XYZ file of C-alpha atoms in Angstrom:
786
model
C 14.649 -23.172 11.311
C 16.783 -21.525 8.640
C 15.576 -22.427 5.187
C 17.974 -22.810 2.301
C 17.231 -20.193 -0.356
C 15.673 -21.687 -3.473
C 16.452 -19.945 -6.765
C 14.480 -20.071 -9.985
C 17.333 -20.952 -12.369
C 16.006 -24.512 -12.633
C 12.586 -23.194 -13.701
C 13.510 -22.563 -17.309
C 10.582 -21.589 -19.488
C 12.320 -22.680 -22.694
C 9.715 -23.723 -25.225
C 6.833 -22.376 -23.140
C 4.521 -19.751 -24.555
C 2.714 -17.317 -22.253
C -0.230 -15.172 -23.280
C -1.068 -12.058 -21.247
C -4.412 -10.243 -21.381
C -6.289 -7.574 -19.455
C -10.026 -7.941 -19.159
C -13.029 -6.182 -17.629
C -12.760 -2.614 -16.311
C -9.362 -0.947 -16.588
C -7.298 -0.128 -13.492
C -4.102 1.864 -13.006
C -1.131 -0.478 -12.589
C -2.315 -3.038 -15.142
C 0.511 -1.921 -17.451
C 3.101 -2.480 -14.717
C 1.758 -6.047 -14.366
C 1.875 -6.596 -18.152
C 5.448 -5.265 -18.262
C 6.546 -7.572 -15.426
C 4.947 -10.654 -17.061
C 6.605 -9.893 -20.419
C 10.062 -9.197 -19.031
C 10.072 -12.040 -16.520
C 8.761 -14.383 -19.240
C 11.502 -13.397 -21.664
C 14.066 -13.551 -18.827
C 13.256 -17.228 -18.207
C 13.391 -17.910 -21.962
C 9.666 -18.262 -22.608
C 7.858 -16.731 -25.578
C 5.402 -14.052 -24.504
C 2.332 -12.920 -26.458
C 0.073 -9.917 -26.038
C -3.614 -10.714 -26.385
C -5.104 -7.362 -27.383
C -8.666 -6.345 -26.382
C -9.076 -9.046 -23.711
C -11.148 -12.134 -24.503
C -12.518 -10.471 -27.635
C -9.002 -10.443 -29.089
C -8.527 -14.092 -28.123
C -11.708 -15.031 -29.978
C -10.940 -12.849 -33.017
C -7.293 -13.992 -33.241
C -5.216 -12.650 -36.151
C -3.331 -9.454 -35.279
C -4.838 -9.479 -31.803
C -2.352 -12.130 -30.596
C 1.215 -10.940 -31.125
C 4.594 -12.119 -29.859
C 6.368 -9.317 -28.025
C 9.928 -8.344 -27.195
C 11.641 -6.732 -24.215
C 11.264 -3.283 -25.782
C 7.521 -3.721 -26.440
C 6.811 -2.852 -22.794
C 9.222 0.055 -22.458
C 7.717 3.317 -21.135
C 4.360 1.774 -20.102
C 5.068 1.581 -16.354
C 3.796 5.096 -15.704
C 0.805 4.911 -18.057
C -2.677 4.508 -16.555
C -5.303 2.107 -17.946
C -4.074 -0.779 -20.090
C -2.093 -0.392 -23.313
C -3.189 -3.806 -24.613
C -6.847 -2.856 -24.336
C -9.768 -4.419 -22.553
C -13.257 -5.223 -23.794
C -16.436 -6.841 -22.549
C -16.839 -9.983 -24.649
C -20.177 -11.723 -25.169
C -18.862 -14.310 -27.634
C -16.401 -15.784 -25.072
C -19.421 -16.615 -22.917
C -20.562 -19.080 -25.593
C -18.889 -22.435 -26.190
C -18.490 -21.492 -29.841
C -16.494 -18.417 -28.855
C -14.264 -20.395 -26.496
C -13.708 -22.997 -29.218
C -12.450 -20.263 -31.546
C -10.229 -18.842 -28.768
C -8.698 -22.278 -28.075
C -7.979 -22.700 -31.785
C -6.191 -19.320 -31.907
C -4.051 -20.160 -28.873
C -3.096 -23.677 -30.042
C -1.960 -22.350 -33.418
C 0.603 -20.257 -31.559
C 1.443 -22.940 -28.992
C 0.126 -20.860 -26.065
C -0.858 -23.062 -23.112
C -0.107 -20.594 -20.319
C -2.400 -17.658 -19.710
C -1.928 -14.725 -17.396
C -5.259 -12.958 -16.904
C -5.421 -9.526 -15.282
C -9.016 -8.589 -14.469
C -11.898 -8.819 -11.991
C -13.736 -11.879 -10.696
C -15.868 -12.208 -13.868
C -12.769 -12.351 -16.077
C -11.068 -14.871 -13.793
C -14.162 -17.095 -13.561
C -14.282 -17.127 -17.372
C -10.622 -18.138 -17.486
C -11.242 -21.012 -15.097
C -14.161 -22.322 -17.156
C -11.964 -22.128 -20.263
C -9.303 -24.183 -18.488
C -11.794 -26.836 -17.367
C -13.175 -27.203 -20.901
C -9.767 -27.089 -22.602
C -9.252 -30.796 -23.375
C -12.852 -31.097 -24.663
C -12.372 -28.022 -26.858
C -9.175 -29.471 -28.362
C -10.876 -32.785 -29.132
C -13.730 -30.951 -30.842
C -11.220 -28.901 -32.871
C -9.446 -32.115 -33.915
C -12.784 -33.695 -34.970
C -13.528 -30.646 -37.100
C -10.081 -30.961 -38.668
C -8.894 -27.557 -37.409
C -5.929 -29.050 -35.498
C -4.202 -32.433 -35.701
C -4.036 -35.192 -33.072
C -0.435 -34.337 -32.275
C -1.457 -30.819 -31.260
C -4.134 -32.311 -28.972
C -1.437 -34.304 -27.157
C 1.214 -31.572 -27.201
C -1.072 -28.836 -25.872
C -3.235 -31.062 -23.656
C -3.282 -28.738 -20.622
C -3.958 -25.058 -20.127
C -2.414 -23.321 -17.098
C -3.988 -20.175 -15.741
C -2.758 -17.599 -13.245
C -4.875 -14.594 -12.375
C -4.044 -11.154 -11.021
C -6.863 -8.991 -9.769
C -7.050 -5.591 -11.444
C -9.982 -3.661 -9.986
C -10.209 -0.213 -8.412
C -13.038 -1.377 -6.111
C -10.867 -3.787 -4.083
C -13.842 -6.144 -4.084
C -12.038 -9.475 -4.486
C -11.713 -11.750 -1.464
C -8.340 -13.276 -0.652
C -6.165 -10.240 -1.363
C -5.582 -7.183 0.805
C -5.258 -4.918 -2.204
C -6.205 -5.274 -5.854
C -4.179 -3.548 -8.573
C -5.547 -0.036 -9.084
C -7.192 0.521 -5.684
C -4.404 2.662 -4.230
C -4.272 4.861 -7.360
C -8.056 5.325 -7.293
C -7.743 6.452 -3.662
C -5.081 8.955 -4.768
C -7.541 10.457 -7.278
C -10.336 10.650 -4.690
C -8.123 12.223 -2.024
C -6.728 14.791 -4.510
C -10.305 15.860 -5.214
C -11.304 15.914 -1.529
C -8.236 18.005 -0.610
C -9.095 20.457 -3.402
C -12.767 20.606 -2.404
C -11.898 21.208 1.241
C -10.232 24.536 0.470
C -13.197 25.879 -1.497
C -15.740 24.475 0.979
C -13.987 26.212 3.866
C -14.063 29.544 2.060
C -17.863 29.391 1.704
C -18.962 27.280 4.690
C -20.255 24.580 2.370
C -21.334 20.980 2.661
C -20.061 18.667 -0.072
C -21.613 15.325 -0.967
C -19.062 13.255 -2.835
C -20.082 10.181 -4.821
C -17.355 7.602 -5.406
C -17.327 4.314 -7.322
C -18.248 1.021 -5.697
C -21.522 -0.446 -6.872
C -21.200 -3.542 -4.719
C -18.212 -2.738 -2.530
C -17.788 0.248 -0.224
C -14.001 0.011 0.136
C -13.151 3.227 -1.741
C -15.823 5.233 0.070
C -14.855 3.853 3.482
C -11.120 4.349 3.120
C -11.420 7.816 1.603
C -13.774 8.778 4.471
C -11.108 7.581 6.918
C -8.350 9.372 5.016
C -10.084 12.751 4.941
C -11.996 12.561 8.217
C -15.398 12.771 6.497
C -18.433 13.575 8.660
C -20.547 10.734 7.283
C -20.120 7.798 4.906
C -22.668 5.567 3.142
C -21.537 2.128 1.936
C -23.463 -0.949 0.700
C -22.079 -3.247 3.440
C -23.168 -1.038 6.347
C -26.621 0.463 5.793
C -27.438 3.201 8.309
C -29.966 2.472 11.037
C -33.571 3.597 10.965
C -33.763 7.351 11.553
C -30.282 8.034 10.153
C -31.566 11.248 8.588
C -32.046 12.805 12.047
C -28.699 11.535 13.387
C -26.789 12.859 10.367
C -28.406 16.298 10.512
C -27.760 16.575 14.263
C -24.097 15.703 13.707
C -23.686 18.203 10.842
C -25.261 21.038 12.806
C -23.171 20.200 15.910
C -20.028 20.389 13.787
C -21.081 23.785 12.443
C -21.779 24.976 15.968
C -18.201 23.958 16.864
C -16.980 26.425 14.203
C -16.240 23.697 11.649
C -16.606 25.493 8.339
C -17.167 22.517 6.084
C -18.850 19.142 6.027
C -17.877 16.243 3.797
C -20.276 13.350 3.187
C -19.060 10.429 1.075
C -21.520 8.173 -0.729
C -20.605 4.913 -2.493
C -22.625 4.590 -5.717
C -24.184 1.358 -4.425
C -25.165 2.721 -0.976
C -28.487 1.462 0.414
C -30.605 1.926 3.528
C -31.785 -0.894 5.829
C -34.834 -1.479 3.578
C -32.536 -2.064 0.569
C -33.544 1.264 -1.000
C -30.759 3.221 -2.748
C -29.254 6.231 -0.976
C -28.180 8.610 -3.744
C -25.961 11.666 -3.492
C -28.873 13.844 -4.682
C -31.123 12.438 -1.940
C -28.507 13.258 0.706
C -28.039 16.762 -0.695
C -31.799 17.481 -0.720
C -32.078 16.235 2.858
C -29.314 18.591 4.107
C -30.764 21.567 2.207
C -34.345 20.978 3.392
C -33.554 20.206 7.038
C -30.592 22.480 7.716
C -30.565 25.013 4.891
C -26.797 24.527 4.385
C -25.255 25.530 1.065
C -24.710 21.985 -0.334
C -23.062 20.751 -3.545
C -22.741 17.312 -5.123
C -19.576 16.095 -6.841
C -19.704 12.805 -8.736
C -16.179 11.587 -9.376
C -17.047 8.939 -11.975
C -14.258 7.788 -14.271
C -11.733 10.253 -12.847
C -11.061 7.494 -10.299
C -9.890 5.122 -13.029
C -7.611 7.699 -14.642
C -4.182 9.180 -14.116
C -0.840 7.560 -13.503
C -0.560 4.594 -11.128
C 0.761 5.275 -7.625
C 4.106 3.884 -6.444
C 2.250 1.270 -4.378
C 0.320 -0.021 -7.408
C 3.432 -0.176 -9.593
C 5.372 -2.184 -7.018
C 2.372 -4.416 -6.258
C 1.725 -5.086 -9.961
C 5.426 -5.707 -10.707
C 5.707 -8.200 -7.839
C 2.483 -9.942 -8.854
C 3.565 -10.113 -12.509
C 6.841 -11.814 -11.617
C 5.090 -14.187 -9.190
C 2.509 -15.037 -11.880
C 5.233 -16.133 -14.313
C 6.876 -18.267 -11.604
C 3.489 -19.849 -10.845
C 2.993 -20.669 -14.549
C 6.472 -22.219 -14.798
C 5.811 -24.418 -11.775
C 2.247 -25.360 -12.747
C 1.418 -29.007 -13.408
C -1.801 -30.474 -14.894
C -2.958 -31.096 -11.294
C -2.392 -27.544 -10.039
C -5.668 -25.650 -9.711
C -5.889 -22.250 -11.430
C -4.469 -19.773 -8.944
C -4.621 -16.093 -8.275
C -1.589 -14.127 -7.079
C -2.563 -11.904 -4.190
C -1.113 -9.705 -1.467
C -1.191 -10.587 2.211
C 0.550 -7.996 4.386
C 3.715 -7.408 2.404
C 3.885 -10.912 0.927
C 2.818 -12.150 -2.477
C 0.864 -15.396 -1.997
C -0.925 -17.818 -4.327
C -4.509 -18.822 -3.650
C -6.857 -21.185 -5.510
C -8.781 -18.990 -7.942
C -12.191 -20.562 -7.439
C -11.977 -20.390 -3.632
C -11.488 -16.626 -3.924
C -14.304 -16.284 -6.473
C -16.697 -18.326 -4.316
C -15.906 -16.232 -1.270
C -16.399 -13.017 -3.264
C -19.812 -14.327 -4.361
C -20.619 -15.234 -0.732
C -20.235 -11.560 0.205
C -22.759 -10.537 -2.437
C -25.136 -13.271 -1.353
C -24.915 -12.162 2.302
C -25.682 -8.576 1.247
C -28.618 -9.619 -0.948
C -30.067 -11.502 2.026
C -29.535 -8.573 4.393
C -26.816 -10.312 6.468
C -24.627 -7.202 6.592
C -22.524 -8.092 9.654
C -21.606 -11.349 7.908
C -20.816 -9.470 4.657
C -18.372 -7.182 6.478
C -16.678 -10.199 8.107
C -16.381 -11.997 4.776
C -14.741 -8.938 3.212
C -11.775 -9.725 5.433
C -10.088 -8.365 8.531
C -8.704 -5.299 6.772
C -12.171 -4.080 5.687
C -13.617 -4.813 9.125
C -10.871 -2.841 10.846
C -11.339 0.131 8.529
C -15.035 0.205 9.395
C -14.448 -0.120 13.151
C -11.764 2.582 13.093
C -14.038 4.928 11.140
C -16.873 4.400 13.639
C -14.488 5.049 16.513
C -13.086 8.294 15.112
C -15.980 9.955 13.335
C -18.520 10.425 16.076
C -17.890 11.801 19.542
C -20.142 10.377 22.204
C -21.782 12.875 24.567
C -19.550 13.551 27.604
C -22.080 11.881 29.871
C -21.657 8.580 27.981
C -17.852 8.587 28.005
C -16.061 6.519 30.660
C -13.768 8.417 33.062
C -10.422 6.777 33.802
C -8.493 9.698 35.382
C -5.475 8.700 33.271
C -3.475 11.369 31.425
C -1.808 10.325 28.146
C 0.725 12.505 26.287
C 1.416 12.367 22.544
C 4.561 13.768 20.918
C 6.436 13.714 17.609
C 10.191 13.042 17.531
C 12.713 13.216 14.684
C 12.224 14.599 11.178
C 8.689 15.363 9.978
C 6.927 12.601 8.000
C 3.621 12.827 6.132
C 0.927 10.998 8.084
C 2.165 12.005 11.556
C -0.828 14.325 12.016
C -3.292 11.582 11.088
C -1.661 9.409 13.763
C -1.912 12.184 16.385
C -5.585 12.765 15.496
C -6.420 9.072 15.881
C -4.523 8.840 19.181
C -6.316 11.858 20.638
C -9.795 10.755 19.562
C -9.411 7.112 20.596
C -7.876 8.241 23.899
C -10.876 10.507 24.608
C -13.282 7.687 23.665
C -11.462 5.432 26.146
C -12.014 8.044 28.861
C -8.472 9.490 29.165
C -7.366 13.110 29.238
C -5.121 13.689 26.220
C -2.112 16.005 26.258
C -0.102 17.256 23.270
C 3.627 17.899 23.681
C 4.966 20.622 21.383
C 8.451 20.268 19.786
C 9.346 16.743 20.907
C 11.414 16.010 24.015
C 12.952 19.492 23.928
C 9.461 20.985 24.297
C 8.635 18.357 26.935
C 11.582 19.477 29.083
C 10.427 23.104 28.764
C 6.881 22.270 29.801
C 5.295 22.887 26.388
C 2.402 20.561 27.220
C -1.276 21.347 26.759
C -4.523 19.418 26.971
C -5.957 18.645 23.523
C -9.633 18.018 22.748
C -11.644 16.111 20.123
C -12.323 19.224 18.050
C -8.698 20.459 18.157
C -7.576 17.674 15.800
C -10.365 18.081 13.210
C -9.055 18.245 9.646
C -5.579 16.975 10.607
C -5.506 13.843 8.429
C -4.693 15.675 5.200
C -2.013 17.968 6.661
C 1.619 17.243 5.792
C 4.568 17.695 8.171
C 4.028 17.798 11.942
C 1.495 20.236 13.429
C 2.763 19.515 16.960
C 6.287 20.372 15.860
C 9.116 17.891 16.046
C 12.787 17.926 17.057
C 15.545 15.355 16.681
C 16.727 15.913 20.296
C 16.912 12.711 22.364
C 15.694 12.782 25.987
C 19.030 11.690 27.565
C 20.209 15.257 28.266
C 16.846 16.347 29.716
C 15.859 13.275 31.746
C 15.429 15.129 35.015
C 13.352 17.956 33.505
C 11.167 15.502 31.575
C 10.584 13.458 34.752
C 9.591 16.692 36.533
C 7.102 17.556 33.810
C 5.630 14.057 33.880
C 5.152 14.381 37.620
C 3.750 17.938 37.419
C 1.252 17.041 34.687
C 0.602 13.580 36.138
C 1.342 11.866 32.786
C 0.468 8.149 33.033
C 1.425 6.993 29.509
C 3.327 8.195 26.445
C 2.788 7.755 22.725
C 5.881 8.682 20.722
C 5.429 9.064 16.955
C 8.619 9.329 14.900
C 11.563 7.639 13.227
C 14.806 6.146 14.490
C 15.119 8.949 17.099
C 11.692 8.020 18.529
C 12.820 4.399 18.886
C 16.132 5.462 20.496
C 14.313 7.908 22.820
C 12.073 5.169 24.162
C 15.101 2.933 24.720
C 16.672 5.747 26.759
C 13.492 6.225 28.807
C 13.320 2.471 29.387
C 16.921 2.412 30.591
C 16.362 5.478 32.822
C 13.549 3.792 34.774
C 15.924 2.696 37.514
C 16.708 6.367 38.266
C 13.341 7.949 37.514
C 10.181 6.232 38.625
C 8.171 8.680 36.450
C 9.179 6.683 33.350
C 7.590 3.511 34.757
C 4.504 4.036 32.609
C 3.260 2.362 29.392
C 5.155 3.806 26.392
C 4.394 3.052 22.750
C 6.419 4.020 19.670
C 4.783 4.413 16.262
C 7.312 4.303 13.404
C 6.984 7.461 11.272
C 9.863 8.278 8.935
C 10.325 8.581 5.200
C 13.524 6.492 5.457
C 11.666 3.360 6.638
C 14.707 2.477 8.759
C 13.064 1.621 12.101
C 13.673 -1.920 13.410
C 10.623 -4.059 14.112
C 8.487 -2.860 11.232
C 8.321 -3.423 7.475
C 6.576 -0.086 6.843
C 6.794 3.339 8.466
C 4.289 6.185 8.271
C 5.551 8.672 5.653
C 7.606 6.311 3.481
C 4.784 5.817 0.958
C 4.336 9.587 0.464
C 8.096 10.010 -0.052
C 8.129 7.129 -2.529
C 5.341 8.771 -4.528
C 7.277 12.061 -4.596
C 10.358 10.238 -5.941
C 8.386 8.312 -8.566
C 6.531 11.431 -9.726
C 9.845 13.248 -10.206
C 11.385 10.268 -12.028
C 8.367 10.192 -14.378
C 8.843 13.857 -15.222
C 12.573 13.411 -15.697
C 12.027 10.408 -18.003
C 9.499 12.458 -19.962
C 11.960 15.330 -20.341
C 14.422 12.854 -21.846
C 11.998 11.589 -24.471
C 12.751 14.664 -26.594
C 16.509 14.420 -26.171
C 17.792 11.023 -27.125
C 20.556 9.157 -25.319
C 20.493 10.677 -21.885
C 21.133 9.117 -18.469
C 19.808 10.688 -15.274
C 21.415 10.150 -11.886
C 19.014 10.887 -9.035
C 19.923 11.090 -5.354
C 17.286 10.082 -2.813
C 17.160 10.557 0.965
C 17.024 7.774 3.551
C 20.284 8.076 5.525
C 21.988 4.689 5.272
C 18.720 2.905 4.477
C 18.282 2.096 0.789
C 14.496 1.555 0.932
C 13.556 4.719 -0.986
C 16.264 4.252 -3.628
C 15.491 0.570 -4.136
C 11.685 0.763 -4.157
C 11.762 4.039 -6.096
C 13.897 2.316 -8.734
C 11.446 -0.610 -8.929
C 8.437 1.733 -9.248
C 10.071 4.102 -11.733
C 11.643 1.402 -13.920
C 15.243 2.488 -13.229
C 18.339 0.766 -14.620
C 20.259 0.665 -11.336
C 19.980 1.652 -7.680
C 23.039 2.107 -5.480
C 22.407 1.394 -1.803
C 24.516 1.039 1.337
C 23.131 -2.433 2.168
C 24.595 -3.929 -1.008
C 28.193 -2.857 -1.318
C 29.396 -2.034 -4.835
C 32.768 -1.223 -6.386
C 34.199 0.404 -9.492
C 33.711 -2.825 -11.468
C 29.976 -2.719 -10.854
C 29.821 0.951 -11.855
C 31.698 0.037 -15.038
C 29.302 -2.839 -15.746
C 26.336 -0.470 -15.327
C 27.869 1.988 -17.809
C 28.386 -0.857 -20.309
C 24.797 -1.998 -19.742
C 23.529 1.526 -20.514
C 25.798 1.790 -23.565
C 24.173 -1.398 -24.937
C 20.729 -0.048 -24.096
C 21.374 3.113 -26.136
C 21.702 0.927 -29.259
C 18.056 -0.105 -28.868
C 14.964 2.035 -29.270
C 15.023 2.896 -25.524
C 17.539 5.697 -25.491
C 17.471 6.918 -21.929
C 18.604 5.658 -18.575
C 17.669 6.254 -14.960
C 19.961 5.540 -12.004
C 19.023 6.097 -8.349
C 21.552 6.572 -5.583
C 20.844 6.559 -1.861
C 22.476 9.586 -0.197
C 24.781 7.565 2.086
C 25.370 4.468 -0.036
C 29.126 5.092 -0.268
C 31.256 7.939 1.086
C 33.635 7.945 -1.901
C 31.304 7.118 -4.786
C 29.292 10.288 -4.336
C 26.528 11.455 -6.661
C 29.057 13.861 -8.253
C 31.610 11.073 -8.678
C 29.090 8.742 -10.328
C 27.850 11.593 -12.539
C 31.402 12.410 -13.667
C 32.287 8.737 -14.213
C 29.163 8.116 -16.303
C 29.748 11.362 -18.258
C 33.344 10.390 -19.056
C 32.666 6.735 -19.881
C 29.541 7.514 -21.879
C 31.167 10.172 -24.060
C 29.862 10.002 -27.600
C 27.186 7.460 -26.600
C 25.052 9.287 -24.038
C 25.194 12.428 -21.944
C 24.383 12.748 -18.256
C 22.301 14.870 -15.934
C 22.017 14.705 -12.130
C 19.280 15.646 -9.710
C 19.311 15.745 -5.897
C 15.721 15.434 -4.708
C 16.374 16.676 -1.174
C 13.625 17.751 1.211
C 10.787 17.643 -1.291
C 10.583 13.961 -0.307
C 9.505 14.988 3.214
C 6.855 17.485 2.176
C 3.448 17.459 0.569
C 0.086 16.096 1.611
C 0.213 12.528 2.944
C -0.760 9.733 0.554
C -3.949 7.735 1.273
C -1.775 4.824 2.444
C 0.052 6.963 5.011
C -3.139 8.630 6.272
C -4.773 5.275 6.810
C -1.777 3.375 8.059
C -1.116 6.210 10.552
C -4.761 6.306 11.623
C -5.161 2.557 12.063
C -1.916 1.782 13.874
C -2.383 4.799 16.132
C -5.891 3.653 17.104
C -4.525 0.168 17.818
C -1.633 1.593 19.867
C -4.017 3.716 21.944
C -6.120 0.660 22.756
C -2.920 -1.137 23.826
C -2.005 1.820 26.082
C -5.480 1.689 27.697
C -5.089 -2.031 28.352
C -1.621 -1.532 29.874
C -2.870 1.347 32.052
C -5.561 -0.876 33.537
C -3.062 -3.716 34.087
C -0.416 -1.538 35.760
C -2.621 0.697 37.922
C -1.867 0.101 41.612
C -5.012 0.874 43.559
C -3.265 1.016 46.906
C -0.699 3.573 45.758
C -3.251 5.282 43.499
C -0.846 5.393 40.559
C 0.393 3.576 37.472
C 3.595 1.561 37.854
C 4.899 -0.317 34.787
C 8.500 -1.500 34.843
C 8.505 -4.655 32.704
C 10.117 -4.753 29.241
C 6.774 -5.322 27.549
C 5.449 -1.979 28.765
C 7.735 -0.078 26.326
C 6.801 -1.353 22.886
C 7.048 -0.459 19.239
C 4.004 -1.242 17.107
C 5.151 -2.465 13.708
C 3.932 -4.279 10.652
C 5.696 -7.630 10.376
C 5.043 -9.713 7.252
C 1.274 -10.134 7.647
C 0.600 -8.899 11.161
C 0.714 -5.799 13.319
C 2.774 -6.665 16.397
C 3.818 -4.951 19.624
C 7.512 -5.631 20.305
C 9.457 -4.533 23.406
C 12.130 -2.001 22.363
C 14.610 -3.782 24.663
C 14.301 -6.896 22.453
C 14.636 -4.892 19.222
C 18.081 -3.683 20.357
C 19.594 -6.966 19.153
C 18.130 -6.398 15.671
C 19.574 -2.905 15.271
C 22.724 -1.513 13.636
C 22.985 1.678 15.743
C 25.998 3.059 13.869
C 24.136 3.214 10.562
C 20.685 3.554 12.135
C 19.128 0.645 10.247
C 17.652 -2.779 11.106
C 20.079 -5.652 10.602
C 17.578 -7.481 8.413
C 15.360 -5.752 5.860
C 12.590 -7.577 3.985
C 12.693 -5.381 0.875
C 16.218 -6.503 -0.006
C 14.556 -9.676 -1.309
C 12.850 -7.520 -3.940
C 16.152 -6.090 -5.132
C 16.668 -8.760 -7.813
C 13.227 -7.897 -9.277
C 14.423 -4.428 -10.200
C 17.523 -5.917 -11.826
C 15.550 -8.574 -13.733
C 13.082 -5.978 -15.041
C 16.049 -3.825 -16.125
C 17.602 -6.817 -18.001
C 20.454 -7.760 -15.669
C 21.372 -11.359 -14.979
C 20.753 -12.133 -11.322
C 19.449 -14.784 -8.922
C 16.012 -14.432 -7.347
C 15.202 -16.274 -4.125
C 11.781 -17.911 -4.495
C 11.754 -19.676 -1.106
C 8.764 -17.646 0.071
C 6.627 -18.310 -2.974
C 5.231 -21.403 -4.542
C 2.997 -22.698 -1.766
C -0.656 -22.649 -2.662
C -2.603 -21.490 0.399
C -6.303 -21.517 1.149
C -8.488 -18.466 1.431
C -10.526 -19.470 4.453
C -7.326 -20.094 6.385
C -6.320 -16.469 6.469
C -9.368 -14.414 5.789
C -11.787 -14.429 8.716
C -9.173 -14.954 11.409
C -6.202 -13.255 9.776
C -4.529 -10.642 11.948
C -4.753 -6.991 10.955
C -2.684 -6.557 7.816
C -0.818 -3.787 6.134
C -3.457 -3.188 3.542
C -4.960 0.235 3.827
């Protein structure tokens, strides 16, 4: 059923006053959320107030509660921490303190609060809301406010956003700050790996997470750590022996370094703490390895927010304002969270109760239950880690006699190697022989195929590019040779990791089945391309790394402009005809405009953008940033736009241009891409195993798969990972421009315009429904959270 788009124009905030505060521990991305709340609030004609120093500022009042303007939040998008401050506040825990806070808010007419913090901060906000009418009556009795104010400000609306690097809040896949914290951890691990390899060292790395092992678990997955200790999964009795055996086996296999990751709250099965020092002493005493401890501490909270956190926080900030505008006295306090790639609203107290349930389960030693309550994403991370970290002895492995080949096709994308590693290791665990194809289908035709073992892919997760080598060549011209090679090497299944070419290649193989029986085998495509232009998936491996490269460059460019006033930068991004990188890069970098192929533009729009920037130069923000997708328009080239802006802006601003080029494809993969690649590859390999069993013909002694659903692409769709036959995806594809016909991120396009002060319409059809936590936590399908 096609729904009619619903726009927010009728949700005017005229006369409403919104207060925004950050509370509890700081997290990168909080400023992006604050900026989005302020700008969206002003956009819908509400008054917006900063509450400095969290609840303490609300209690103290005075200069701590200040009305802000559009320009107040300029240049904070790329700043870590929180510019409005955060403080632990004892006085707000007392009724007296809350009474004072209510008085300060009423005096300014604030009855809408946006709280960015952890579960403690949000629980406090909910209590404040429940007591509100009683507090106002008490204030009226004491003569601090009049009866009219009691009636006028009778209800307090609260919307929460979770800012916490630990990702320990139930109901959301990712909390603001988690992805950036993972970036810090992975930067350190990558740096440590080089020094550890030089000296054959063992490193014990302690990361934050007193009650939640998310950071430790995901960083262990992202760097292929040898061992990980987390509070939710205490090691079994005798773990000391198992760990030492594994470390010495790895050394014997010529692995020059060992990485052990310890969450600060790690415990053993008797509830005794496992500290990084204890682990170090154990390794030194038992094995005599040169071992060092690195405690990351507050480094994890620092630095600039990642592209993911900026986009997440901006989306949540806008959604929070919409939720406040729609709130009625009967609406429960809600929290804006992320499910897959969708912003959803959940009842605040349901999330808090579930978060407390996890802690209770852990306190009572019900660890399996605690992992389940953490949600499907956490559970999958743990299962994937267990699957990939420890090789069973050969005697314990099943033997299937199936041969599975893995190859990369198209342009290199960061995260491809992590996907190959996961495929090889899961394949071996399932009992298959794994083969690596060098240089894509071109290499396949030439017989560049070799068996690949568990140890061969060690250390691959952090490597950028494609270790197997990749070519854009499609199989059509080599069909006969490829069929020969498949027969010679007895290949029973294929995993193809790549971008649009990988998808097209599998379509060609599917269509060639009538001529070549060799292609009647299970085939799975994993989308891996920086352009994010593959049909059937919302995210592709590599796009997040490219986005971070763009945003990092934009930050530096903006910084270079802070010395020279009145300058506009025009930046060209890659992506073919797909505007994903330009659009999302613009949202994450706080750009003024993004030109993309999917939304046609003409000279009038270019002129309007120049006028918009001319107006902007009259304010205190005297610089502009414009992104242009490389193929957005064949006539309005980057040079043309640069010259037009230079001419039209004469005397008001000057222009510079920058073509980012191939730097967007390079570099070490981001934590998101390492994990997304690892998890979807493991899932795809399990699908291949299932299909092999289903299509094996005992009589003929071979695999024969010729149905449409045996050639699938595994993609992330809204909230789920789904296998879709490539034959069905044909109808959703624009082959001329190599893009899907429908792209989810186009719905976010108005957000960028709103946050850059353009008038536009924003479709809110998908938001507004309050959901329930229990409905989509235990049984939710695997999501896109990393």
